[in-house]
Amino acid sequence: MPLPIADILARTHPYDSLDADALRDLVAHVGEARFEADQQIYAHGDRLPALYLIAEGRVEVSDEAGSVLSQLGPGNSFGERGLLRDGTAATSARATNATALLSIPADVFTALVADHPGIARFFDRSRPARAKRQDLTTMSLADVMTRDPLTCTPDTAIRAAAGRMRDNSVSSLMVMRDAKLAGILTTRDLTNRAVAEGLPPETPVAQVMTPDPVTLPPSALVSDVLHRMVERHITHMPVVEAGRLVGILTQTDLTRFQAQSSAAMIGEIADASSIKDLARVVHAIPQLLVQLVGGHNAHQVVTRLITDICDATTRRLLAMAEERLGPPPVPYLWLACGSQGRQEQTGVSDQDNCLILHDDMTPAHDAYFKSLARIVSDGLDACGYFYCPGDMMATADRWRQPLRVWREYFEGWIASPDPEAQMLASVMFDLRPIGGDESLFDGLQDETLRQASENSIFVAHMVSNSLKHQPPLGLFRGFATIRSGENKNSVDLKHNGVVPIVDLGRIYALRGRHRAANTRARLEAAITGGQVSPTGGRDLLDAYDMIADIRLAHQAAQIRRGETPDNFMTPTDLSDFERSHLRDAFVVVKTMQSAAGQGRGILS
């Protein structure tokens, strides 16, 4: 019996977005295909004749190595990734039971994508459109407002209200009556209506407040606030949503936001005279992250700027340590590894660091460098860069050694890549100089990259180690979420999202002897240098951008809600469109991992 092609397309997204004429034209070109249970539809590398839409039955999609990526049912399309790329299948597909498919010829599908932006956005999942970068005036109030502003009741005495404003260093109180905003009390109100009029200290604020103040919703733009402030000659804007007070934005806040940039923060760090001063600046990083993400900056820009602040803090602490301890007895170099080493810090960061000392060092000199390491690591912890749980810090004797010992470390890891050596090499291949004599690292890095790239056994072990973190792919186009504990039903966007790509980037860098520690720079260098195919490399870059952007957006949303940022995101927090794109990004990562494991994803 023929399939009801028009009915199927009309009720299946994204074809349901087509107008009647476009849908009728598409139906005229769509064919049918039927497959028996366990029959292959196409294999990896085959030329794809069409895009397929499942009408009946189930289809299993697997990667080049045979690992199952998805099990699809009626309403799911497949084959689009290969068609959008070069016309060859990026995966394999087989029917798991008797299956009926609609087939949209390749040329018809290409024209459909070209002529209908909505169809293009749906299928080109590896390259979703980025919002344009915004400046402060085009950001929403939700991204910049102060949440949970201080409140009082209408019968609060003006003396008590003034004391509360002083104690909390704020210039206003929201006056609430029965959970509704009744007015606003500002320092200007106290000056003009209370002090100037000589009112008694016990006068209720209701007599001097500004009643029924102008408000805006959190979806309004900062430019809306500026316009209202200029028009009404006001300096405070309560933010109200559905009748509920949710925040406040003041003229002082706007000035602070304009000035709050990574450059301004680094300037304050350079002038800091105490760890307390450093901590005050560093503690503003969450708001900077919200501001940068709200401005639609790319993830690599956000993480680079945030890492620059950590670098500057580390260098200031090194200077403070030398001021306290005196000049170092021999040259040294402080290096960072982990996310700081890769310039990929987000709102959640511990510290991973080490010291390389000049070979002229003697045992008598270690007391100086042990003290220096303690001052810097303690200072970083006080600023919010908590101690490394694995003790990968310069305070550990093992990671505070002369250059000759570091050479021995790397030679030993490369020669005998046991599990511990693989783990340590993975961390230490991300080293980046932060402060001191950088000549201590140049020769070591070049020598190590040469030795590693020439040792095929070591590289094979590193490839195997890099496959330990897998993308959270579930079957039936779902996610493999955490099953128990405080993060139940979430996915770990760090260890199962970003880290697999970081590990692949490191392997490409070893094979190509690329000096960059940054993951995106490593991927780009691998494409240029031929360590990965151009098509696979570009797909992996796009997947990395998507996962990293979603991770930062998740952390920014948590900060806006007053929560501590983490890496655990519940997939239901995303729209269906976002979930579909994110899963496709994970499929790309899984495919590239499988290729690397089979020796095909990394070119000689």
PDB file of C-alpha atoms in Angstrom, residues 248-360:
ATOM      1  CA  ILE A 248      17.129  46.737  40.421  1.00  0.00           C
ATOM      2  CA  LEU A 249      19.425  48.591  38.032  1.00  0.00           C
ATOM      3  CA  THR A 250      20.978  51.902  39.021  1.00  0.00           C
ATOM      4  CA  GLN A 251      22.995  54.551  37.248  1.00  0.00           C
ATOM      5  CA  THR A 252      25.946  53.473  39.388  1.00  0.00           C
ATOM      6  CA  ASP A 253      25.498  49.890  38.147  1.00  0.00           C
ATOM      7  CA  LEU A 254      25.595  51.098  34.549  1.00  0.00           C
ATOM      8  CA  THR A 255      28.794  53.033  35.174  1.00  0.00           C
ATOM      9  CA  ARG A 256      30.312  49.992  36.838  1.00  0.00           C
ATOM     10  CA  PHE A 257      29.302  47.716  33.970  1.00  0.00           C
ATOM     11  CA  GLN A 258      30.787  50.105  31.425  1.00  0.00           C
ATOM     12  CA  ALA A 259      34.043  50.116  33.359  1.00  0.00           C
ATOM     13  CA  GLN A 260      34.002  46.409  34.192  1.00  0.00           C
ATOM     14  CA  SER A 261      36.095  44.878  31.498  1.00  0.00           C
ATOM     15  CA  SER A 262      38.923  42.397  31.703  1.00  0.00           C
ATOM     16  CA  ALA A 263      41.389  45.215  30.952  1.00  0.00           C
ATOM     17  CA  ALA A 264      40.065  47.353  33.801  1.00  0.00           C
ATOM     18  CA  MET A 265      40.156  44.382  36.163  1.00  0.00           C
ATOM     19  CA  ILE A 266      43.729  43.529  35.188  1.00  0.00           C
ATOM     20  CA  GLY A 267      44.684  47.155  35.815  1.00  0.00           C
ATOM     21  CA  GLU A 268      43.280  46.882  39.341  1.00  0.00           C
ATOM     22  CA  ILE A 269      45.124  43.597  39.855  1.00  0.00           C
ATOM     23  CA  ALA A 270      48.430  45.149  38.800  1.00  0.00           C
ATOM     24  CA  ASP A 271      47.916  47.916  41.383  1.00  0.00           C
ATOM     25  CA  ALA A 272      46.692  45.625  44.182  1.00  0.00           C
ATOM     26  CA  SER A 273      48.710  45.870  47.389  1.00  0.00           C
ATOM     27  CA  SER A 274      47.138  42.918  49.226  1.00  0.00           C
ATOM     28  CA  ILE A 275      45.538  39.561  48.640  1.00  0.00           C
ATOM     29  CA  LYS A 276      42.276  41.071  49.875  1.00  0.00           C
ATOM     30  CA  ASP A 277      42.444  43.610  47.030  1.00  0.00           C
ATOM     31  CA  LEU A 278      43.136  40.821  44.526  1.00  0.00           C
ATOM     32  CA  ALA A 279      40.235  38.730  45.813  1.00  0.00           C
ATOM     33  CA  ARG A 280      37.840  41.665  45.506  1.00  0.00           C
ATOM     34  CA  VAL A 281      38.663  42.015  41.815  1.00  0.00           C
ATOM     35  CA  VAL A 282      38.656  38.284  41.030  1.00  0.00           C
ATOM     36  CA  HIS A 283      35.303  37.814  42.756  1.00  0.00           C
ATOM     37  CA  ALA A 284      33.768  40.003  40.024  1.00  0.00           C
ATOM     38  CA  ILE A 285      34.566  37.344  37.386  1.00  0.00           C
ATOM     39  CA  PRO A 286      31.091  35.721  37.560  1.00  0.00           C
ATOM     40  CA  GLN A 287      29.457  39.024  36.663  1.00  0.00           C
ATOM     41  CA  LEU A 288      32.004  39.548  33.887  1.00  0.00           C
ATOM     42  CA  LEU A 289      31.134  36.096  32.538  1.00  0.00           C
ATOM     43  CA  VAL A 290      27.421  36.966  32.559  1.00  0.00           C
ATOM     44  CA  GLN A 291      28.161  40.229  30.789  1.00  0.00           C
ATOM     45  CA  LEU A 292      30.359  38.597  28.128  1.00  0.00           C
ATOM     46  CA  VAL A 293      27.932  35.732  27.486  1.00  0.00           C
ATOM     47  CA  GLY A 294      24.993  38.152  27.437  1.00  0.00           C
ATOM     48  CA  GLY A 295      26.897  40.145  24.806  1.00  0.00           C
ATOM     49  CA  HIS A 296      27.064  36.999  22.625  1.00  0.00           C
ATOM     50  CA  ASN A 297      30.855  36.809  22.636  1.00  0.00           C
ATOM     51  CA  ALA A 298      32.237  33.514  21.314  1.00  0.00           C
ATOM     52  CA  HIS A 299      33.297  31.027  23.978  1.00  0.00           C
ATOM     53  CA  GLN A 300      36.981  31.313  23.063  1.00  0.00           C
ATOM     54  CA  VAL A 301      36.814  35.078  23.667  1.00  0.00           C
ATOM     55  CA  VAL A 302      35.066  34.687  27.029  1.00  0.00           C
ATOM     56  CA  THR A 303      37.428  32.021  28.347  1.00  0.00           C
ATOM     57  CA  ARG A 304      40.523  33.858  27.080  1.00  0.00           C
ATOM     58  CA  LEU A 305      39.535  37.076  28.877  1.00  0.00           C
ATOM     59  CA  ILE A 306      38.716  35.220  32.084  1.00  0.00           C
ATOM     60  CA  THR A 307      42.024  33.319  31.926  1.00  0.00           C
ATOM     61  CA  ASP A 308      43.922  36.574  31.375  1.00  0.00           C
ATOM     62  CA  ILE A 309      42.622  37.740  34.770  1.00  0.00           C
ATOM     63  CA  CYS A 310      43.932  34.566  36.421  1.00  0.00           C
ATOM     64  CA  ASP A 311      47.303  35.016  34.692  1.00  0.00           C
ATOM     65  CA  ALA A 312      47.553  38.607  35.942  1.00  0.00           C
ATOM     66  CA  THR A 313      46.575  37.539  39.457  1.00  0.00           C
ATOM     67  CA  THR A 314      49.253  34.845  39.434  1.00  0.00           C
ATOM     68  CA  ARG A 315      51.941  37.286  38.272  1.00  0.00           C
ATOM     69  CA  ARG A 316      50.933  39.812  40.946  1.00  0.00           C
ATOM     70  CA  LEU A 317      51.182  37.091  43.599  1.00  0.00           C
ATOM     71  CA  LEU A 318      54.623  36.117  42.293  1.00  0.00           C
ATOM     72  CA  ALA A 319      55.700  39.746  42.633  1.00  0.00           C
ATOM     73  CA  MET A 320      54.255  39.900  46.168  1.00  0.00           C
ATOM     74  CA  ALA A 321      56.138  36.718  47.057  1.00  0.00           C
ATOM     75  CA  GLU A 322      59.423  38.160  45.789  1.00  0.00           C
ATOM     76  CA  GLU A 323      58.775  41.379  47.714  1.00  0.00           C
ATOM     77  CA  ARG A 324      58.430  39.302  50.877  1.00  0.00           C
ATOM     78  CA  LEU A 325      61.183  36.748  50.253  1.00  0.00           C
ATOM     79  CA  GLY A 326      63.715  38.818  48.312  1.00  0.00           C
ATOM     80  CA  PRO A 327      65.185  38.090  44.861  1.00  0.00           C
ATOM     81  CA  PRO A 328      65.140  34.419  43.760  1.00  0.00           C
ATOM     82  CA  PRO A 329      68.484  32.624  44.175  1.00  0.00           C
ATOM     83  CA  VAL A 330      68.261  31.158  40.633  1.00  0.00           C
ATOM     84  CA  PRO A 331      65.966  31.820  37.664  1.00  0.00           C
ATOM     85  CA  TYR A 332      62.574  30.133  37.778  1.00  0.00           C
ATOM     86  CA  LEU A 333      59.442  29.778  35.643  1.00  0.00           C
ATOM     87  CA  TRP A 334      55.894  29.446  36.968  1.00  0.00           C
ATOM     88  CA  LEU A 335      53.655  27.513  34.562  1.00  0.00           C
ATOM     89  CA  ALA A 336      49.963  26.674  34.518  1.00  0.00           C
ATOM     90  CA  CYS A 337      48.364  23.530  33.124  1.00  0.00           C
ATOM     91  CA  GLY A 338      44.738  22.424  32.996  1.00  0.00           C
ATOM     92  CA  SER A 339      42.164  24.975  31.856  1.00  0.00           C
ATOM     93  CA  GLN A 340      44.413  27.927  32.745  1.00  0.00           C
ATOM     94  CA  GLY A 341      47.238  26.452  30.681  1.00  0.00           C
ATOM     95  CA  ARG A 342      44.869  26.070  27.720  1.00  0.00           C
ATOM     96  CA  GLN A 343      43.379  29.568  28.288  1.00  0.00           C
ATOM     97  CA  GLU A 344      39.948  27.986  28.702  1.00  0.00           C
ATOM     98  CA  GLN A 345      38.855  28.969  32.200  1.00  0.00           C
ATOM     99  CA  THR A 346      35.154  29.460  32.885  1.00  0.00           C
ATOM    100  CA  GLY A 347      33.271  30.331  36.056  1.00  0.00           C
ATOM    101  CA  VAL A 348      34.509  27.144  37.758  1.00  0.00           C
ATOM    102  CA  SER A 349      38.280  26.780  38.143  1.00  0.00           C
ATOM    103  CA  ASP A 350      40.775  25.133  40.436  1.00  0.00           C
ATOM    104  CA  GLN A 351      44.512  25.741  40.161  1.00  0.00           C
ATOM    105  CA  ASP A 352      46.992  23.487  38.341  1.00  0.00           C
ATOM    106  CA  ASN A 353      50.568  24.781  38.306  1.00  0.00           C
ATOM    107  CA  CYS A 354      54.224  23.914  38.660  1.00  0.00           C
ATOM    108  CA  LEU A 355      57.704  25.445  38.865  1.00  0.00           C
ATOM    109  CA  ILE A 356      60.657  24.801  36.585  1.00  0.00           C
ATOM    110  CA  LEU A 357      63.909  25.888  38.251  1.00  0.00           C
ATOM    111  CA  HIS A 358      67.284  26.597  36.693  1.00  0.00           C
ATOM    112  CA  ASP A 359      69.731  23.701  36.813  1.00  0.00           C
ATOM    113  CA  ASP A 360      72.040  25.806  39.005  1.00  0.00           C
TER     114      ASP A 360
END
